[in-house]
């Protein structure tokens, strides 16, 4: 009972923190819920005296705390104009990550939490395609239920029957394509978690073809150019680790072609219909890198006193001028040095790369606790199913007769 309660609290807290739709305003509630999960965890674990951190989760937690202490101290020294935001973000990260790290170190809780998270995402995807099928008979307007307010995103969050949350519509000649949001802040963020799930299924005994198909169709439903490219990068990496180099090269080649020329979501089509979304990101990235070259030690997190480009800080490259070279190295460390502590290193690198690439080139998720919680998953090789005792006896090799005296 206590196991289910603490996992449920963590799952609710998940959608109250950044980068979810409610994370802009309800991070404090996420902290309270995660601390509540710790309370039930301590009550449960004290019975069996097994309160501990697993090695790789402990590493993620320690490096993350060091990173946020650095962001806090660095912004304070630099005198950033939004220092109070740094304080709030640092406290939220440390409390939330500590709570999740402690509870998810329990293998049973880890299994239930990440399986639950994957099934919730699948629910959003299935709802989306039910809505799409219904629009063959009725218009979208008749399926409208309510709007979820996402701070700074006024035109997003419209929710349709049965529970399909949309980011926006992409208008193409003869088509009006809906972009799946899935209770996150942007469709381009949701895709990262869907791709992470596709390549983490083995660790949670969910490696079934129908589940992979649902998650892949979820990536497609986000209509994210970066999601399309990142999925094929991760797929190519899996083939490389499986020593299938030719397939990996072909997939990389297809990825570059699709990223530019795929209908509706390729950069060519998007630059015509949604030019600002492409140019603003590239301009902000270039501007941030130029500022980083001028001041490689950074000006302080959330110090947005530079207005030469819209959406400055849109990704890690653009944010590098704020956190400096030390901050960038700490981010890289928490994402990739963790590989030395996990059991299945290849699976970890394949699953985590979509999260890192989304941070690096696509979305402002540097301050999103959920991206670091994903590093705490159990990246294990699938266990071989053991035969029942009677079958093991039946199939064991017969022994050679022992010669008598």
Short mmCIF file of C-alpha atoms in Angstrom, two decimals:
data_model
loop_
_atom_site.label_atom_id
_atom_site.label_comp_id
_atom_site.label_asym_id
_atom_site.label_seq_id
_atom_site.Cartn_x
_atom_site.Cartn_y
_atom_site.Cartn_z
CA UNK A 1 0.00 0.00 0.00
CA UNK A 2 2.76 2.47 0.94
CA UNK A 3 4.58 1.62 -2.29
CA UNK A 4 1.56 2.55 -4.40
CA UNK A 5 0.96 5.77 -2.46
CA UNK A 6 4.51 7.06 -2.84
CA UNK A 7 4.63 6.20 -6.55
CA UNK A 8 1.29 7.91 -7.12
CA UNK A 9 2.56 11.03 -5.36
CA UNK A 10 5.66 11.05 -7.58
CA UNK A 11 3.56 10.66 -10.74
CA UNK A 12 1.32 13.57 -9.74
CA UNK A 13 4.38 15.65 -8.84
CA UNK A 14 5.83 14.84 -12.27
CA UNK A 15 3.12 16.86 -14.00
CA UNK A 16 3.42 19.74 -11.55
CA UNK A 17 7.08 20.50 -12.36
CA UNK A 18 8.92 21.89 -15.35
CA UNK A 19 8.76 21.29 -18.27
CA UNK A 20 5.09 20.27 -18.01
CA UNK A 21 2.18 22.58 -18.70
CA UNK A 22 1.62 23.19 -14.97
CA UNK A 23 5.30 23.42 -14.09
CA UNK A 24 5.48 27.15 -14.67
CA UNK A 25 3.24 27.82 -11.65
CA UNK A 26 3.06 24.67 -9.53
CA UNK A 27 6.70 23.77 -8.81
CA UNK A 28 6.04 24.40 -5.11
CA UNK A 29 3.27 21.80 -5.17
CA UNK A 30 5.66 19.38 -6.89
CA UNK A 31 8.09 19.86 -3.98
CA UNK A 32 5.37 19.20 -1.41
CA UNK A 33 4.18 16.05 -3.21
CA UNK A 34 7.71 14.70 -3.65
CA UNK A 35 8.45 15.29 0.04
CA UNK A 36 5.20 13.48 0.83
CA UNK A 37 6.50 10.53 -1.20
CA UNK A 38 9.69 10.63 0.89
CA UNK A 39 7.60 10.46 4.07
CA UNK A 40 5.80 7.31 2.93
CA UNK A 41 9.09 5.90 1.63
CA UNK A 42 10.76 6.36 5.02
CA UNK A 43 7.75 4.82 6.75
CA UNK A 44 7.96 1.80 4.47
CA UNK A 45 11.74 1.40 4.40
CA UNK A 46 12.21 1.82 8.14
CA UNK A 47 10.39 -1.49 8.54
CA UNK A 48 13.06 -3.30 6.54
CA UNK A 49 15.91 -0.86 7.33
CA UNK A 50 16.82 -0.34 3.67
CA UNK A 51 17.00 3.44 3.22
CA UNK A 52 19.77 4.09 0.69
CA UNK A 53 20.68 5.57 -2.69
CA UNK A 54 21.68 3.33 -5.58
CA UNK A 55 25.07 4.20 -7.05
CA UNK A 56 24.08 5.72 -10.36
CA UNK A 57 21.15 7.67 -8.87
CA UNK A 58 23.46 9.00 -6.16
CA UNK A 59 25.88 10.20 -8.85
CA UNK A 60 23.09 12.01 -10.74
CA UNK A 61 21.93 13.64 -7.51
CA UNK A 62 25.38 14.77 -6.34
CA UNK A 63 26.40 16.25 -9.69
CA UNK A 64 23.00 17.94 -10.08
CA UNK A 65 23.31 19.54 -6.64
CA UNK A 66 26.84 20.71 -7.43
CA UNK A 67 25.55 22.15 -10.71
CA UNK A 68 22.74 24.10 -9.05
CA UNK A 69 24.95 25.33 -6.21
CA UNK A 70 27.28 26.61 -8.92
CA UNK A 71 24.42 28.29 -10.82
CA UNK A 72 23.29 29.94 -7.56
CA UNK A 73 26.77 31.13 -6.51
CA UNK A 74 27.73 32.18 -10.05
CA UNK A 75 24.57 34.24 -10.57
CA UNK A 76 25.05 35.84 -7.15
CA UNK A 77 28.62 36.87 -7.91
CA UNK A 78 27.67 38.14 -11.38
CA UNK A 79 24.74 40.13 -9.97
CA UNK A 80 22.18 38.75 -12.41
CA UNK A 81 19.04 40.77 -12.93
CA UNK A 82 16.76 37.80 -12.10
CA UNK A 83 18.63 36.35 -9.14
CA UNK A 84 15.40 35.53 -7.27
CA UNK A 85 14.47 33.14 -10.10
CA UNK A 86 17.82 31.38 -9.64
CA UNK A 87 17.11 30.94 -5.92
CA UNK A 88 13.66 29.46 -6.58
CA UNK A 89 14.95 27.14 -9.33
CA UNK A 90 17.90 25.93 -7.22
CA UNK A 91 15.68 25.15 -4.22
CA UNK A 92 13.08 23.40 -6.38
CA UNK A 93 15.71 21.27 -8.12
CA UNK A 94 17.52 20.23 -4.98
CA UNK A 95 14.32 19.32 -3.09
CA UNK A 96 12.66 17.52 -6.01
CA UNK A 97 15.75 15.66 -7.19
CA UNK A 98 16.69 14.57 -3.66
CA UNK A 99 13.15 13.27 -3.05
CA UNK A 100 12.94 11.40 -6.35
CA UNK A 101 16.47 10.03 -5.97
CA UNK A 102 15.71 8.56 -2.56
CA UNK A 103 12.38 6.99 -3.54
CA UNK A 104 13.52 5.75 -6.97
CA UNK A 105 16.49 4.01 -5.37
CA UNK A 106 13.89 1.44 -4.31
CA UNK A 107 13.85 -0.93 -7.29
CA UNK A 108 10.14 -1.66 -6.95
CA UNK A 109 9.26 2.05 -6.88
CA UNK A 110 11.57 2.69 -9.83
CA UNK A 111 9.79 0.03 -11.87
CA UNK A 112 6.30 1.23 -11.00
CA UNK A 113 7.09 4.92 -11.48
CA UNK A 114 8.69 4.72 -14.91
CA UNK A 115 6.21 2.11 -16.17
CA UNK A 116 3.42 4.42 -15.00
CA UNK A 117 5.03 7.42 -16.69
CA UNK A 118 5.31 5.52 -19.98
CA UNK A 119 1.68 4.37 -19.83
CA UNK A 120 0.48 7.92 -19.11
CA UNK A 121 2.30 9.17 -22.20
CA UNK A 122 0.78 6.35 -24.23
CA UNK A 123 -2.63 7.43 -22.97
CA UNK A 124 -2.09 10.92 -24.42
CA UNK A 125 -1.09 9.39 -27.77
CA UNK A 126 -4.05 7.00 -27.95
CA UNK A 127 -6.43 9.84 -27.06
CA UNK A 128 -4.94 11.94 -29.87
CA UNK A 129 -5.61 9.31 -32.53
CA UNK A 130 -9.13 8.69 -31.20
CA UNK A 131 -9.78 12.42 -31.64
CA UNK A 132 -8.31 12.39 -35.13
CA UNK A 133 -10.53 9.46 -36.11
CA UNK A 134 -13.60 11.22 -34.70
CA UNK A 135 -12.88 14.31 -36.80
CA UNK A 136 -13.63 12.20 -39.86
CA UNK A 137 -17.26 12.50 -38.74
CA UNK A 138 -17.42 15.71 -36.68
CA UNK A 139 -15.34 18.93 -36.65
CA UNK A 140 -12.67 19.61 -34.04
CA UNK A 141 -14.81 22.33 -32.48
CA UNK A 142 -17.47 19.83 -31.43
CA UNK A 143 -14.84 17.80 -29.53
CA UNK A 144 -13.58 20.80 -27.56
CA UNK A 145 -13.67 20.34 -23.76
CA UNK A 146 -11.63 23.09 -22.10
CA UNK A 147 -8.36 24.98 -22.23
CA UNK A 148 -5.33 24.31 -20.02
CA UNK A 149 -3.54 27.59 -19.38
CA UNK A 150 0.18 27.33 -20.00
CA UNK A 151 2.01 30.43 -18.81
CA UNK A 152 3.57 32.44 -21.69
CA UNK A 153 1.83 30.13 -24.23
CA UNK A 154 -1.53 31.80 -24.85
CA UNK A 155 -2.55 29.87 -27.97
CA UNK A 156 -1.81 26.39 -26.67
CA UNK A 157 -3.45 23.91 -24.28
CA UNK A 158 -6.82 23.43 -26.01
CA UNK A 159 -8.17 20.05 -24.88
CA UNK A 160 -10.48 17.85 -26.96
CA UNK A 161 -12.43 14.66 -26.31
CA UNK A 162 -11.43 12.22 -24.88
CA UNK A 163 -8.34 13.98 -23.43
CA UNK A 164 -6.29 15.28 -26.31
CA UNK A 165 -4.20 18.35 -25.46
CA UNK A 166 -2.95 20.22 -28.51
CA UNK A 167 -0.09 22.63 -28.95
CA UNK A 168 -1.40 24.18 -32.15
CA UNK A 169 -2.50 23.43 -35.70
CA UNK A 170 -0.16 23.57 -38.68
CA UNK A 171 -2.11 24.81 -41.68
CA UNK A 172 -1.13 23.27 -44.98
CA UNK A 173 -2.97 23.36 -48.32
CA UNK A 174 -6.06 21.22 -47.80
CA UNK A 175 -4.95 20.13 -44.32
CA UNK A 176 -5.07 21.40 -40.76
CA UNK A 177 -2.61 19.26 -38.82
CA UNK A 178 -2.96 19.13 -35.00
CA UNK A 179 0.23 19.01 -32.88
CA UNK A 180 0.06 16.79 -29.79
CA UNK A 181 1.17 18.53 -26.58
CA UNK A 182 0.58 15.77 -24.03
CA UNK A 183 0.42 18.01 -20.92
CA UNK A 184 3.91 19.39 -21.53
CA UNK A 185 4.94 22.96 -22.21
CA UNK A 186 5.73 22.42 -25.89
CA UNK A 187 5.22 19.65 -28.42
CA UNK A 188 8.97 19.73 -29.05
CA UNK A 189 9.51 18.80 -25.39
CA UNK A 190 6.99 15.93 -25.37
CA UNK A 191 8.82 14.25 -28.24
CA UNK A 192 11.99 13.91 -26.14
CA UNK A 193 10.20 11.86 -23.47
CA UNK A 194 8.45 9.71 -26.06
CA UNK A 195 11.77 8.88 -27.73
CA UNK A 196 13.38 8.25 -24.34
CA UNK A 197 10.57 5.78 -23.61
CA UNK A 198 10.98 3.94 -26.93
CA UNK A 199 14.60 3.16 -26.13
CA UNK A 200 14.04 2.40 -22.42
CA UNK A 201 11.31 -0.22 -22.75
CA UNK A 202 13.58 -3.20 -22.20
CA UNK A 203 14.45 -2.11 -18.67
CA UNK A 204 10.76 -2.14 -17.72
CA UNK A 205 9.64 -5.35 -19.46
CA UNK A 206 7.61 -3.30 -21.94
CA UNK A 207 9.56 -4.14 -25.08
CA UNK A 208 6.54 -5.06 -27.14
CA UNK A 209 5.94 -4.09 -30.73
CA UNK A 210 2.53 -2.48 -30.14
CA UNK A 211 3.95 -0.27 -27.38
CA UNK A 212 6.80 0.83 -29.64
CA UNK A 213 4.31 1.65 -32.39
CA UNK A 214 2.11 3.73 -30.08
CA UNK A 215 5.11 5.72 -28.81
CA UNK A 216 6.49 6.24 -32.33
CA UNK A 217 3.12 7.49 -33.55
CA UNK A 218 3.23 9.85 -30.58
CA UNK A 219 6.53 11.28 -31.84
CA UNK A 220 4.92 11.70 -35.26
CA UNK A 221 1.89 13.42 -33.70
CA UNK A 222 4.05 16.16 -32.17
CA UNK A 223 4.98 17.24 -35.72
CA UNK A 224 8.39 18.21 -34.36
CA UNK A 225 11.26 18.53 -36.82
CA UNK A 226 13.80 18.05 -34.05
CA UNK A 227 11.83 15.04 -32.81
CA UNK A 228 11.99 13.41 -36.23
CA UNK A 229 15.75 13.96 -36.48
CA UNK A 230 16.49 12.98 -32.88
CA UNK A 231 14.54 9.72 -33.15
CA UNK A 232 16.63 8.60 -36.11
CA UNK A 233 19.86 9.68 -34.38
CA UNK A 234 18.95 7.45 -31.41
CA UNK A 235 17.94 4.60 -33.73
CA UNK A 236 21.25 4.87 -35.60
CA UNK A 237 23.12 4.83 -32.29
CA UNK A 238 21.34 1.62 -31.30
CA UNK A 239 22.42 -0.02 -34.55
CA UNK A 240 25.99 1.19 -34.02
CA UNK A 241 26.10 -0.33 -30.55
CA UNK A 242 24.69 -3.55 -32.03
CA UNK A 243 27.54 -3.52 -34.59
CA UNK A 244 25.29 -2.85 -37.56
CA UNK A 245 27.29 0.01 -39.02
CA UNK A 246 25.80 -0.02 -42.53
CA UNK A 247 22.24 0.32 -41.18
CA UNK A 248 23.39 3.11 -38.89
CA UNK A 249 24.92 5.05 -41.80
CA UNK A 250 21.78 4.61 -43.91
CA UNK A 251 19.60 5.84 -41.04
CA UNK A 252 21.83 8.88 -40.50
CA UNK A 253 21.55 9.70 -44.20
CA UNK A 254 17.77 9.30 -44.10
CA UNK A 255 17.61 11.49 -40.98
CA UNK A 256 19.33 14.40 -42.71
CA UNK A 257 17.08 14.05 -45.75
CA UNK A 258 13.89 13.81 -43.65
CA UNK A 259 14.86 16.73 -41.39
CA UNK A 260 14.94 19.02 -44.42
CA UNK A 261 12.47 17.54 -46.87
CA UNK A 262 9.84 15.61 -44.87
CA UNK A 263 6.32 16.84 -45.73
CA UNK A 264 4.80 19.32 -43.25
CA UNK A 265 7.52 19.05 -40.57
CA UNK A 266 10.73 19.23 -42.62
CA UNK A 267 12.69 22.46 -42.36
CA UNK A 268 11.85 23.41 -45.95
CA UNK A 269 8.08 23.28 -45.36
CA UNK A 270 8.31 24.74 -41.87
CA UNK A 271 10.42 27.67 -43.00
CA UNK A 272 7.65 28.62 -45.45
CA UNK A 273 4.71 28.23 -43.05
CA UNK A 274 6.38 28.84 -39.68
CA UNK A 275 9.47 30.79 -40.60
CA UNK A 276 9.74 32.57 -37.26
CA UNK A 277 9.96 29.31 -35.29
CA UNK A 278 12.99 28.30 -37.39
CA UNK A 279 14.80 31.62 -37.70
CA UNK A 280 14.20 32.74 -34.10
CA UNK A 281 15.83 29.58 -32.76
CA UNK A 282 18.82 29.78 -35.09
CA UNK A 283 19.28 33.51 -34.42
CA UNK A 284 19.06 33.00 -30.66
CA UNK A 285 21.54 30.12 -30.80
CA UNK A 286 24.02 32.13 -32.85
CA UNK A 287 23.64 35.19 -30.64
CA UNK A 288 24.14 33.14 -27.46
CA UNK A 289 27.30 31.54 -28.86
CA UNK A 290 28.71 34.91 -29.85
CA UNK A 291 28.07 36.27 -26.35
CA UNK A 292 29.68 33.12 -24.91
CA UNK A 293 32.82 33.74 -26.97
CA UNK A 294 32.94 37.29 -25.60
CA UNK A 295 32.54 36.09 -22.01
CA UNK A 296 33.30 32.33 -21.68
CA UNK A 297 32.81 32.34 -17.90
CA UNK A 298 29.21 33.51 -18.20
CA UNK A 299 27.07 36.37 -16.93
CA UNK A 300 24.74 34.43 -14.59
CA UNK A 301 21.71 32.19 -15.08
CA UNK A 302 18.51 34.01 -16.15
CA UNK A 303 20.50 37.17 -16.83
CA UNK A 304 18.46 38.10 -19.91
CA UNK A 305 19.76 41.62 -20.27
CA UNK A 306 20.69 41.01 -23.90
CA UNK A 307 17.99 41.71 -26.46
CA UNK A 308 19.74 41.41 -29.80
CA UNK A 309 17.80 38.22 -30.58
CA UNK A 310 14.35 36.93 -29.68
CA UNK A 311 14.21 33.85 -27.44
CA UNK A 312 17.80 34.17 -26.24
CA UNK A 313 18.47 31.11 -24.07
CA UNK A 314 16.21 28.89 -26.20
CA UNK A 315 18.60 25.94 -25.79
CA UNK A 316 21.86 25.00 -24.07
CA UNK A 317 23.97 26.49 -26.85
CA UNK A 318 22.11 29.77 -26.57
CA UNK A 319 22.25 29.63 -22.75
CA UNK A 320 26.01 29.04 -22.68
CA UNK A 321 26.65 32.79 -22.38
CA UNK A 322 24.74 32.74 -19.07
CA UNK A 323 26.17 29.66 -17.34
CA UNK A 324 29.68 29.81 -18.81
CA UNK A 325 32.09 27.00 -19.65
CA UNK A 326 31.95 25.53 -16.12
CA UNK A 327 28.16 25.32 -16.26
CA UNK A 328 28.21 23.68 -19.68
CA UNK A 329 30.76 21.09 -18.48
CA UNK A 330 28.62 20.29 -15.43
CA UNK A 331 25.57 19.72 -17.63
CA UNK A 332 27.55 17.41 -19.92
CA UNK A 333 28.91 15.58 -16.88
CA UNK A 334 25.53 14.84 -15.34
CA UNK A 335 24.21 13.53 -18.66
CA UNK A 336 27.14 11.46 -19.84
CA UNK A 337 29.44 10.62 -16.90
CA UNK A 338 26.50 8.76 -15.36
CA UNK A 339 27.06 6.08 -17.99
CA UNK A 340 29.97 4.71 -15.94
CA UNK A 341 27.58 3.82 -13.09
CA UNK A 342 24.74 2.08 -14.97
CA UNK A 343 24.50 -1.58 -15.90
CA UNK A 344 23.52 -1.29 -19.57
CA UNK A 345 25.74 1.50 -20.87
CA UNK A 346 24.62 1.25 -24.49
CA UNK A 347 20.94 1.52 -23.57
CA UNK A 348 21.66 4.50 -21.30
CA UNK A 349 23.48 6.44 -24.02
CA UNK A 350 20.80 5.73 -26.62
CA UNK A 351 17.93 6.66 -24.28
CA UNK A 352 19.54 9.79 -22.82
CA UNK A 353 20.83 11.25 -26.10
CA UNK A 354 17.32 12.43 -27.19
CA UNK A 355 16.96 14.33 -23.92
CA UNK A 356 20.39 15.93 -24.28
CA UNK A 357 19.93 16.83 -27.95
CA UNK A 358 16.57 18.43 -27.15
CA UNK A 359 18.32 20.50 -24.48
CA UNK A 360 21.33 21.25 -26.69
CA UNK A 361 19.67 22.53 -29.84
CA UNK A 362 15.92 22.70 -29.42
CA UNK A 363 14.26 23.63 -26.11
CA UNK A 364 14.88 25.72 -22.95
CA UNK A 365 14.84 22.80 -20.50
CA UNK A 366 18.07 23.46 -18.61
CA UNK A 367 15.97 24.23 -15.52
CA UNK A 368 13.53 21.32 -15.95
CA UNK A 369 13.88 18.78 -13.09
CA UNK A 370 12.10 16.08 -15.07
CA UNK A 371 14.95 15.92 -17.58
CA UNK A 372 17.31 14.93 -14.75
CA UNK A 373 14.83 12.50 -13.20
CA UNK A 374 14.91 10.51 -16.45
CA UNK A 375 18.60 9.85 -15.79
CA UNK A 376 17.55 7.95 -12.65
CA UNK A 377 15.76 5.19 -14.57
CA UNK A 378 16.98 1.61 -14.25
CA UNK A 379 19.10 1.09 -17.35
CA UNK A 380 19.44 -2.66 -17.04
CA UNK A 381 19.84 -5.49 -19.46
CA UNK A 382 16.62 -7.49 -19.72
CA UNK A 383 16.62 -10.46 -17.37
CA UNK A 384 16.22 -13.89 -18.91
CA UNK A 385 13.03 -15.50 -17.70
CA UNK A 386 13.86 -18.38 -15.44
CA UNK A 387 12.03 -21.66 -16.06
CA UNK A 388 9.91 -23.09 -13.27
CA UNK A 389 11.70 -25.63 -11.08
CA UNK A 390 9.94 -28.66 -12.57
CA UNK A 391 10.91 -27.59 -16.12
CA UNK A 392 14.51 -26.98 -15.12
CA UNK A 393 14.66 -30.51 -13.70
CA UNK A 394 13.02 -31.94 -16.83
CA UNK A 395 15.41 -30.25 -19.24
CA UNK A 396 18.69 -30.60 -17.36
CA UNK A 397 21.42 -32.67 -19.00
CA UNK A 398 21.38 -36.34 -17.95
CA UNK A 399 24.37 -37.37 -15.92
CA UNK A 400 26.68 -40.13 -17.03
CA UNK A 401 26.19 -43.30 -15.00
CA UNK A 402 28.68 -43.78 -12.23
CA UNK A 403 30.61 -47.04 -12.46
CA UNK A 404 29.95 -49.38 -9.60
CA UNK A 405 32.64 -50.78 -7.39
#
